[in-house]
Amino acid sequence: MGGFTDLLSTLNGILWHDTTLFALLGTGILFTIWSGFSQYRALTHGTAVVRGAWDDPDDPGAINHFQALSAALSATVGLGNIGGVALAISLGGPGAVFWMWVVGFFGMAIKLTEVTLSMLYRNTDDEDNPHGGPMWVASKGIALMNPKLAWLGGTIGTIFCVTLLISTATGGNMFQAFNVGLITYEYFGVPSWITGVILAVIVALVIIGGIKRIGRVAGLLVPFMVVLYLLCGVYVLVVNAGEIPAMFSLIVKSAFAPTEASGAFIGGTAGAAFLFGMKRALFSNEAGQGSSPIAHSAAKTDEPVREGIVAGLEPFIDTIVVCTFTALIILSTGVWNRAPDVTWDTPLEVTRAGNVWEFESRQPPIDDFMPGDAVTMVVIADENPKTGFDRHEITGIIVERDGVLVIDWNPYEGPTKPEILDNGFHQVFMAAVLTGKAFDQVQPGLGKWLVSLAAWLFAISTMISWSYYGEQAMVYLAGEKSVLAYKVVFCALIIVATLGIIKTDAQLDNLTGVGTGVMLVANLPIMWIFGRQAMRAYHDYVDRMQAGLMGPDHPTPTIEDLISGRDVARKNRDQG
């Protein structure tokens, strides 16, 4: 596992170079200005479209605008909002949240552009099963530009699909299953692999039904889980209302200056806040990845830009609203920089061999551990080149020796003897578990039940949507006959992720970072090549709308019809 972890870490360093982040940010700024700040259109016109007044059952596609947005949101509003925000703060400090906001705002213009392109080039030969996404944009678009370069478009489409499958397996599947297994074990003692089996069965029952069933399930799950999570979040923030102004100030300050070490947090640079904030926001809202255009391509509409404007709502809902709630909950409760969870009766012995310092393996003073559990402690020693502060994180693992559980600590390397901070150590509350503990700080048991329920719902909704994304990649690469085998492998990976392979925050970040990074690198060039077409179509649509040349021609449907999709199926039902 060590060699594989090192490989993922190396790939992350390449994929998430500052150049990539600045390229993405620049792309968002470009399309924001080019579109005349389309964020406004997304929040106004996009909301009206989602409400169903513009739905038309005669338009090509399989699901209505609300279901398409729900299916895309079910992939983005997930454990990235619960666990990803916790990861960003744990690794980058509070300043990471500021950069999440930046990505959320400019991501609205990116999402509008990439979805509009996919709608322009989607394949609707089978109106009940449309195909769309960056792979179709590349293959069809380049062939239309220059038929002699059709092979190039096909090659770019193939590369994108391969990266899509990597991201599907990691962030869209294994990250979700791992978090659910982790939090279910933490709170209820259920072995993670059992959670994996249950998740695999549930996901299999949904994805067998295809995009229409995914759209219906997402249309029910997404509004329910988001409202439930936000209501409980409001309760926590009301209790900690006095801390909120200081938290906003800390977020902004930490985005541009180092965050001092405190408790479990070993300190962070402004650069780390930028890096992890950008990474986790991208993992959460998927702006620039090219994934959600695949779900939106199933929407019933004959106006490509209309669905692009709807898609602009995604980063706002996902990052600026839901992620901010999670961040404020974690920060205001102080769980991110808490004091040691467990302290020693007598200090650990530290022995030296050259510049390597070994820590005594000793039985933990409480009985709440099992073999394989991860722990961590903070030591004070030499300057940490990653943070600029003198604190370092030392990880350990619970192992059984001679019938006794002991902590096997990793060594520290440096000239100065390390001093263990506060003579104690922390239980590792990774990702979603850290968010759950934050809720528990306000109301004991709230995190146990709310975050556990939210983790299950968010993970299931994310996995069913990402399974569809991977399915469309397989259709492009190998045809419809490959779909069944793909679904079997997808469900098997859910179980694999819950077998205890991932142990630390860094490993989890590496796993999801590679998936997100490869898609980003593959999709951005497609947006740059064809972005002009999306902007031309966008301005034409807005001009026609402002001139009164189009508008809703029927009353807004009921919520029940909107969620079920009956508003766009009414004609077929009546004819049947």
C-alpha positions as MATLAB code, in Angstrom:
seq = 'MGGFTDLLSTLNGILWHDTTLFALLGTGILFTIWSGFSQYRALTHGTAVVRGAWDDPDDPGAINHFQALSAALSATVGLGNIGGVALAISLGGPGAVFWMWVVGFFGMAIKLTEVTLSMLYRNTDDEDNPHGGPMWVASKGIALMNPKLAWLGGTIGTIFCVTLLISTATGGNMFQAFNVGLITYEYFGVPSWITGVILAVIVALVIIGGIKRIGRVAGLLVPFMVVLYLLCGVYVLVVNAGEIPAMFSLIVKSAFAPTEASGAFIGGTAGAAFLFGMKRALFSNEAGQGSSPIAHSAAKTDEPVREGIVAGLEPFIDTIVVCTFTALIILSTGVWNRAPDVTWDTPLEVTRAGNVWEFESRQPPIDDFMPGDAVTMVVIADENPKTGFDRHEITGIIVERDGVLVIDWNPYEGPTKPEILDNGFHQVFMAAVLTGKAFDQVQPGLGKWLVSLAAWLFAISTMISWSYYGEQAMVYLAGEKSVLAYKVVFCALIIVATLGIIKTDAQLDNLTGVGTGVMLVANLPIMWIFGRQAMRAYHDYVDRMQAGLMGPDHPTPTIEDLISGRDVARKNRDQG';
ca = [
       0.000    0.000    0.000;
       2.930    2.326    0.686;
       4.143    2.225   -2.921;
       0.640    2.838   -4.258;
       0.193    5.766   -1.848;
       3.493    7.255   -3.015;
       2.370    6.889   -6.641;
      -0.923    8.672   -5.937;
       0.928   11.418   -4.071;
       3.269   11.928   -7.037;
       0.378   12.041   -9.505;
      -1.430   14.570   -7.302;
       1.638   16.770   -7.273;
       1.646   16.782  -11.076;
      -2.098   17.147  -11.640;
      -2.603   19.782   -8.964;
       0.313   21.990   -9.820;
      -0.396   25.688   -9.307;
      -0.584   26.034  -13.093;
      -3.665   23.792  -13.191;
      -5.417   25.752  -10.457;
      -4.679   29.106  -12.053;
      -5.839   27.757  -15.425;
      -9.144   26.726  -13.905;
      -9.600   29.992  -12.051;
      -8.727   31.908  -15.199;
     -11.266   29.875  -17.170;
     -13.970   30.778  -14.682;
     -13.077   34.469  -14.779;
     -12.993   34.418  -18.596;
     -16.458   32.903  -18.995;
     -17.875   35.074  -16.207;
     -16.833   38.238  -18.036;
     -17.608   36.840  -21.511;
     -21.144   35.906  -20.454;
     -21.754   39.239  -18.727;
     -21.868   37.617  -15.267;
     -24.179   34.743  -16.114;
     -24.376   33.958  -12.391;
     -27.274   36.438  -12.284;
     -29.167   34.570  -15.020;
     -28.627   31.271  -13.219;
     -30.083   32.579   -9.968;
     -33.099   34.242  -11.637;
     -34.046   32.619  -14.936;
     -32.492   29.283  -13.945;
     -34.725   29.082  -10.879;
     -37.827   29.725  -12.996;
     -36.841   27.015  -15.475;
     -36.262   24.487  -12.696;
     -39.735   25.257  -11.343;
     -41.166   23.695  -14.516;
     -42.806   26.613  -16.323;
     -40.557   26.046  -19.364;
     -40.889   22.235  -19.535;
     -42.276   20.832  -22.779;
     -43.097   17.117  -23.229;
     -42.527   17.434  -26.987;
     -38.869   18.418  -26.549;
     -36.156   15.766  -27.022;
     -34.794   14.197  -23.839;
     -35.749   11.821  -21.066;
     -36.282   13.898  -17.878;
     -37.404   17.424  -16.948;
     -35.129   20.289  -15.907;
     -35.757   19.719  -12.194;
     -34.851   16.033  -12.430;
     -31.753   16.797  -14.497;
     -30.594   19.348  -11.922;
     -31.405   16.903   -9.102;
     -29.472   14.104  -10.814;
     -26.452   16.388  -11.275;
     -26.768   17.762   -7.719;
     -27.055   14.248   -6.342;
     -23.536   13.708   -7.677;
     -22.218   17.013   -6.318;
     -24.173   17.572   -3.085;
     -22.791   14.586   -1.274;
     -20.008   13.573    1.038;
     -17.822   16.200   -0.573;
     -20.001   18.667    1.342;
     -19.711   16.763    4.612;
     -16.345   15.024    4.376;
     -14.629   17.147    1.733;
     -15.020   20.382    3.667;
     -13.667   18.679    6.771;
     -10.667   17.490    4.752;
     -10.052   20.992    3.386;
     -10.037   22.520    6.867;
      -7.959   19.711    8.382;
      -5.260   20.013    5.723;
      -5.470   23.648    4.625;
      -6.980   25.499    7.560;
      -9.976   27.870    7.636;
      -8.673   29.856    4.658;
      -9.513   26.907    2.416;
     -13.182   27.845    2.779;
     -12.587   31.239    1.134;
     -11.125   29.577   -1.946;
     -14.064   27.200   -2.002;
     -16.310   30.265   -2.296;
     -14.200   31.618   -5.148;
     -14.453   28.326   -7.030;
     -18.181   28.204   -6.310;
     -18.796   31.675   -7.802;
     -16.673   31.342  -10.928;
     -17.667   27.698  -11.200;
     -21.209   28.823  -11.993;
     -19.979   30.293  -15.309;
     -17.816   27.236  -16.001;
     -20.731   24.898  -15.392;
     -23.025   26.931  -17.661;
     -20.451   26.787  -20.455;
     -19.648   23.079  -20.307;
     -23.302   22.047  -20.050;
     -24.316   24.325  -22.916;
     -21.635   22.717  -25.089;
     -22.802   19.217  -24.219;
     -26.388   20.168  -25.035;
     -25.307   21.586  -28.399;
     -23.563   18.341  -29.364;
     -25.637   15.708  -27.590;
     -26.964   12.660  -29.410;
     -30.784   12.405  -29.281;
     -31.300    9.650  -31.859;
     -33.031    7.761  -29.053;
     -35.006   10.512  -27.316;
     -35.622    8.347  -24.242;
     -31.923    7.615  -23.847;
     -29.894   10.660  -24.993;
     -26.106   10.718  -24.826;
     -24.024   13.787  -24.089;
     -20.879   15.038  -22.450;
     -17.440   16.405  -23.333;
     -16.550   13.225  -25.242;
     -19.344   13.928  -27.716;
     -18.403   17.612  -27.880;
     -14.832   16.680  -28.827;
     -15.660   13.931  -31.316;
     -18.582   15.631  -33.106;
     -17.275   19.189  -32.782;
     -13.817   18.586  -34.234;
     -15.280   16.437  -37.030;
     -17.567   19.329  -38.008;
     -14.693   21.828  -37.846;
     -12.435   19.683  -40.022;
     -13.524   16.205  -41.201;
      -9.882   15.223  -41.726;
      -9.314   15.639  -37.972;
     -12.209   13.423  -36.942;
      -9.677   10.935  -35.567;
      -8.342   13.605  -33.226;
     -11.802   14.307  -31.838;
     -12.332   10.605  -31.263;
      -8.991   10.341  -29.491;
      -9.746   13.294  -27.203;
     -13.173   11.809  -26.452;
     -11.565    8.482  -25.573;
      -9.037   10.132  -23.258;
     -11.816   12.000  -21.499;
     -13.821    8.799  -21.009;
     -10.825    7.019  -19.491;
     -10.359    9.887  -17.018;
     -14.093    9.839  -16.334;
     -13.909    6.160  -15.396;
     -10.971    6.856  -13.056;
     -12.931    9.600  -11.305;
     -16.045    7.431  -11.203;
     -14.151    4.661   -9.442;
     -12.403    6.948   -6.930;
     -14.345   10.090   -5.993;
     -17.747    9.041   -7.332;
     -17.683    5.623   -5.706;
     -14.890    4.633   -3.302;
     -14.709    7.985   -1.462;
     -18.456    7.785   -0.811;
     -18.477    4.167    0.352;
     -15.390    4.660    2.514;
     -16.930    7.585    4.375;
     -20.217    5.791    5.006;
     -18.380    2.703    6.231;
     -16.195    4.848    8.473;
     -18.966    6.834   10.127;
     -21.256    3.799   10.503;
     -18.461    1.923   12.236;
     -17.537    4.921   14.410;
     -21.067    5.463   15.716;
     -22.694    2.022   15.529;
     -19.808   -0.456   15.532;
     -20.951   -2.052   12.252;
     -17.952   -3.462   10.337;
     -17.323   -1.345    7.255;
     -17.505   -4.270    4.845;
     -21.110   -4.968    5.905;
     -21.947   -1.347    5.142;
     -20.266   -1.820    1.760;
     -22.412   -4.831    0.903;
     -25.638   -3.023    1.853;
     -24.644    0.044   -0.174;
     -23.782   -2.110   -3.174;
     -27.194   -3.780   -3.126;
     -29.101   -0.482   -2.799;
     -27.119    1.186   -5.586;
     -27.541   -1.843   -7.846;
     -31.333   -1.768   -7.444;
     -31.424    1.877   -8.558;
     -28.916    1.934  -11.412;
     -30.477   -1.082  -13.129;
     -33.400    1.193  -14.042;
     -31.260    3.684  -16.003;
     -31.446    7.481  -16.127;
     -35.231    7.733  -15.687;
     -35.142    5.835  -12.403;
     -32.031    7.737  -11.316;
     -33.846   11.011  -12.099;
     -36.906   10.007  -10.064;
     -34.871    8.824   -7.077;
     -32.651   11.920   -7.189;
     -35.706   14.172   -7.451;
     -36.953   12.728   -4.157;
     -33.657   12.326   -2.296;
     -31.844   15.576   -3.076;
     -34.442   18.100   -1.806;
     -35.126   16.006    1.295;
     -31.512   15.476    2.298;
     -30.421   19.059    1.613;
     -33.304   20.584    3.594;
     -32.777   18.158    6.499;
     -29.046   18.884    6.644;
     -29.500   22.651    6.429;
     -32.208   22.719    9.116;
     -29.958   20.888   11.563;
     -27.075   23.120   10.513;
     -29.147   26.209   11.296;
     -29.739   24.831   14.803;
     -25.998   24.416   15.402;
     -25.222   27.873   14.049;
     -27.935   29.496   16.159;
     -26.418   27.913   19.280;
     -22.985   29.215   18.242;
     -24.249   32.495   16.777;
     -21.741   34.519   18.763;
     -18.853   32.734   17.054;
     -20.039   33.239   13.469;
     -18.620   36.767   12.798;
     -15.225   35.680   14.119;
     -15.325   32.572   11.923;
     -15.982   34.612    8.771;
     -13.113   36.905    9.745;
     -10.843   33.896   10.331;
     -11.762   32.389    6.947;
     -10.888   35.563    5.034;
      -7.734   36.277    7.042;
      -6.459   32.704    6.713;
      -6.932   32.753    2.947;
      -4.101   35.262    2.589;
      -1.909   34.698    5.648;
      -0.591   31.641    7.531;
      -2.950   30.081   10.086;
      -1.212   29.492   13.382;
      -1.058   26.023   14.882;
      -3.628   25.261   17.553;
      -4.556   21.959   19.170;
      -5.031   19.258   16.553;
      -4.277   21.699   13.713;
      -0.530   21.908   13.044;
      -0.749   25.204   11.163;
      -1.177   26.054    7.519;
       0.142   28.420    4.899;
      -1.969   30.603    2.630;
      -0.754   28.396   -0.222;
      -2.092   25.275    1.492;
      -5.440   26.984    2.015;
      -5.554   27.880   -1.682;
      -4.582   24.369   -2.796;
      -6.900   22.359   -0.575;
      -9.776   24.847   -0.871;
      -9.632   24.666   -4.660;
      -9.267   20.880   -4.699;
     -12.092   20.149   -2.302;
     -14.438   22.704   -3.918;
     -13.779   21.177   -7.323;
     -14.327   17.706   -5.946;
     -17.577   18.889   -4.416;
     -19.145   20.944   -7.235;
     -17.274   19.355  -10.182;
     -16.942   22.645  -12.088;
     -14.652   22.075  -15.065;
     -14.605   18.306  -14.695;
     -17.178   17.688  -17.403;
     -19.145   15.165  -15.362;
     -22.486   16.856  -14.681;
     -23.018   17.790  -18.373;
     -23.650   14.081  -18.860;
     -26.660   14.186  -16.520;
     -27.937   17.483  -17.904;
     -27.772   16.088  -21.439;
     -30.764   13.898  -20.579;
     -32.991   16.948  -19.989;
     -36.059   17.553  -22.171;
     -35.411   20.801  -24.020;
     -34.828   22.133  -27.511;
     -32.849   25.098  -26.131;
     -29.283   24.005  -25.193;
     -28.536   27.225  -23.302;
     -31.602   26.843  -21.096;
     -30.170   23.741  -19.480;
     -26.768   25.417  -19.238;
     -28.321   28.250  -17.214;
     -29.995   25.688  -14.941;
     -26.612   24.007  -14.431;
     -25.171   27.300  -13.223;
     -27.199   26.825  -10.042;
     -25.199   23.756   -9.046;
     -22.019   25.379   -7.674;
     -24.103   27.974   -5.850;
     -26.231   25.377   -4.056;
     -23.400   22.941   -3.527;
     -20.475   25.144   -2.531;
     -21.694   28.576   -1.522;
     -24.652   27.265    0.500;
     -24.130   23.670    1.707;
     -20.321   23.691    2.014;
     -20.428   26.994    3.898;
     -22.853   25.501    6.412;
     -20.511   22.579    7.032;
     -17.481   24.839    7.329;
     -19.121   27.166    9.860;
     -20.298   24.197   11.921;
     -16.795   22.705   12.069;
     -15.096   26.025   12.796;
     -17.576   27.407   15.324;
     -17.580   24.232   17.421;
     -13.766   24.116   17.566;
     -13.577   20.429   16.714;
     -10.942   21.104   14.024;
      -8.354   22.454   16.496;
      -9.424   20.647   19.650;
      -7.126   19.583   22.478;
      -5.980   15.928   22.629;
      -8.853   13.450   22.974;
      -6.742   11.113   25.133;
      -3.851   11.927   27.493;
      -1.160    9.670   28.953;
      -0.702    9.112   32.690;
       3.071    9.243   32.153;
       4.915   10.670   29.144;
       5.836    8.381   26.248;
       9.476    7.440   26.020;
      11.293    8.851   22.977;
      14.491    7.123   21.806;
      16.995    8.339   19.225;
      18.924    6.618   16.443;
      20.805    9.356   14.618;
      18.211   11.875   13.409;
      15.357    9.377   13.743;
      13.229    9.521   16.901;
      11.133    6.487   17.854;
       8.086    6.683   20.147;
       7.269    4.020   22.706;
       4.553    1.549   21.705;
       2.108    1.553   24.584;
      -1.404    0.353   25.303;
      -3.898    3.247   24.926;
      -5.378    4.345   28.283;
      -8.986    3.845   27.111;
     -10.774    0.825   25.655;
     -12.426    2.515   22.656;
      -9.987    1.161   20.064;
      -9.860   -1.777   17.676;
      -6.940   -3.185   15.635;
      -6.414   -1.040   12.570;
      -7.764    2.181   14.089;
      -5.706    5.267   13.228;
      -4.568    7.854   15.792;
      -2.392   10.941   15.605;
      -0.435   13.195   17.926;
       1.133   16.623   17.526;
       4.800   17.105   18.406;
       6.864   20.281   18.743;
      10.263   20.080   17.098;
      12.018   21.711   14.122;
      10.320   24.031   11.639;
       7.864   22.186    9.418;
       8.678   23.186    5.820;
       5.058   22.640    4.788;
       3.581   25.064    7.321;
       6.387   27.293    8.581;
       5.522   26.357   12.163;
       7.313   24.013   14.589;
       4.545   21.446   14.874;
       4.355   18.082   13.153;
       1.700   15.403   12.956;
       2.774   11.898   13.938;
       0.427    9.130   12.881;
      -0.024    5.797   14.565;
      -1.995    2.597   14.146;
      -3.561    0.296   16.727;
      -2.026   -3.198   16.512;
      -2.314   -6.342   18.623;
       0.846   -7.687   20.217;
       0.864  -10.657   22.563;
      -2.885  -10.305   23.044;
      -2.655   -6.614   23.953;
      -3.635   -3.597   21.817;
      -0.812   -1.050   21.493;
      -0.195    2.030   19.374;
       2.533    1.603   16.781;
       3.794    5.152   16.059;
       5.574    6.290   12.929;
       8.981    7.836   13.742;
       9.940   11.508   13.516;
      13.055   12.499   11.589;
      14.960   15.668   12.529;
      17.807   16.976   14.703;
      15.614   18.207   17.563;
      14.007   15.855   20.086;
      10.215   16.067   19.574;
       8.015   17.127   22.483;
       4.513   15.631   22.525;
       1.977   18.441   22.760;
      -0.160   18.290   25.914;
       1.092   14.732   26.571;
      -1.748   13.225   24.547;
      -3.059   12.125   21.183;
      -6.148   12.413   18.998;
      -8.485    9.858   17.602;
      -8.521   10.307   13.833;
     -11.872   11.796   12.864;
     -11.542   11.710    9.122;
     -13.801   13.585    6.740;
     -17.482   12.936    7.549;
     -16.704   11.715   11.074;
     -15.150   15.102   11.940;
     -18.339   16.839   10.803;
     -20.388   14.436   12.897;
     -18.277   15.212   15.956;
     -18.860   18.927   15.337;
     -22.630   18.410   15.541;
     -22.116   16.338   18.697;
     -20.308   19.271   20.330;
     -23.598   21.195   20.318;
     -26.067   18.387   20.932;
     -24.688   14.959   21.938;
     -26.055   12.349   19.568;
     -27.030   14.828   16.843;
     -23.957   14.035   14.777;
     -24.453   10.339   15.308;
     -27.922   10.301   13.825;
     -27.940   13.281   11.458;
     -24.550   12.860    9.834;
     -24.938    9.096    9.660;
     -28.295    9.475    7.902;
     -26.983   12.272    5.694;
     -23.869   10.266    4.840;
     -25.979    7.323    3.690;
     -28.383    9.463    1.656;
     -25.674   11.676    0.183;
     -23.474    8.732   -0.702;
     -26.255    6.736   -2.343;
     -27.407    9.718   -4.393;
     -23.833   10.501   -5.467;
     -23.010    6.939   -6.402;
     -26.121    6.416   -8.517;
     -25.405    9.565  -10.524;
     -21.727    8.771  -10.944;
     -22.601    5.253  -12.010;
     -24.540    6.837  -14.876;
     -21.552    9.009  -15.786;
     -19.307    5.970  -15.979;
     -21.977    4.109  -17.908;
     -22.007    6.829  -20.573;
     -18.220    6.582  -20.815;
     -18.533    2.841  -21.416;
     -21.227    3.395  -24.049;
     -18.891    5.765  -25.882;
     -15.893    3.426  -25.587;
     -17.433   -0.010  -26.039;
     -21.142    0.291  -26.828;
     -24.309   -0.623  -24.948;
     -23.261   -4.256  -24.454;
     -20.527   -3.204  -22.018;
     -22.926   -1.576  -19.557;
     -23.927   -4.664  -17.551;
     -20.331   -5.712  -16.834;
     -19.502   -2.126  -15.910;
     -22.353   -1.974  -13.373;
     -21.138   -5.186  -11.734;
     -17.610   -3.786  -11.363;
     -18.967   -0.470  -10.073;
     -20.927   -2.189   -7.305;
     -17.961   -4.429   -6.438;
     -15.750   -1.364   -5.915;
     -18.193   -0.140   -3.266;
     -17.318   -3.189   -1.192;
     -13.584   -2.904   -1.927;
     -13.555    0.667   -0.569;
     -14.878   -0.497    2.804;
     -12.209   -3.154    3.413;
      -9.910   -0.839    5.411;
      -7.406    0.000    2.671;
      -7.495    3.776    3.340;
      -6.110    4.888    6.722;
      -5.390    8.639    6.737;
      -6.676   12.000    5.504;
      -3.699   12.302    3.154;
      -4.440    8.922    1.524;
      -8.084    9.895    1.101;
      -7.125   13.240   -0.422;
      -4.702   11.529   -2.813;
      -7.300    9.017   -3.953;
      -9.973   11.576   -4.778;
      -7.488   14.180   -5.994;
      -6.211   11.960   -8.786;
      -9.734   11.250  -10.027;
     -10.708   14.909  -10.046;
      -7.392   16.072  -11.481;
      -7.269   13.787  -14.514;
     -10.780   14.808  -15.563;
      -9.985   18.468  -15.137;
      -6.865   18.257  -17.287;
      -8.798   16.382  -19.974;
     -11.882   18.642  -20.005;
     -10.417   22.157  -19.820;
      -8.909   22.030  -23.351;
     -12.310   20.974  -24.729;
     -13.891   24.032  -23.101;
     -11.188   26.332  -24.483;
     -11.575   24.991  -28.026;
     -15.384   25.213  -28.167;
     -16.171   27.847  -25.535;
     -16.793   30.470  -28.210;
     -19.750   28.459  -29.509;
     -21.272   28.236  -26.046;
     -20.949   31.986  -25.498;
     -22.433   32.782  -28.917;
     -25.411   30.529  -28.166;
     -25.793   32.011  -24.675;
     -25.969   35.615  -25.857;
     -28.380   34.677  -28.658;
     -30.669   32.971  -26.119;
     -30.616   35.945  -23.739;
     -31.284   38.374  -26.597;
     -34.320   36.391  -27.756;
     -35.654   36.096  -24.222;
     -35.270   39.822  -23.548;
     -36.957   40.607  -26.879;
     -39.995   38.574  -25.806;
     -39.542   36.017  -28.595;
     -39.978   33.101  -26.198;
     -41.409   32.418  -22.790;
     -43.288   29.834  -20.735;
     -46.537   28.813  -22.420;
     -48.215   26.912  -19.600;
     -48.798   27.243  -15.844;
     -46.172   26.057  -13.392;
     -46.768   22.346  -12.636;
     -47.416   21.007   -9.168;
     -44.478   19.939   -7.037;
     -45.663   16.326   -7.249;
     -45.682   16.377  -11.070;
     -42.304   18.118  -11.123;
     -40.575   15.590   -8.866;
     -42.127   12.566  -10.573;
     -41.602   13.899  -14.089;
     -45.276   13.646  -14.948;
     -45.229   17.209  -16.287;
     -43.170   16.083  -19.285;
     -44.791   12.646  -19.570;
     -48.392   13.895  -19.622;
     -48.741   13.798  -23.421;
     -47.484   10.246  -23.694;
     -49.764    9.161  -20.855;
     -52.805   10.763  -22.442;
     -52.069    9.153  -25.803;
     -51.577    5.791  -24.158;
];
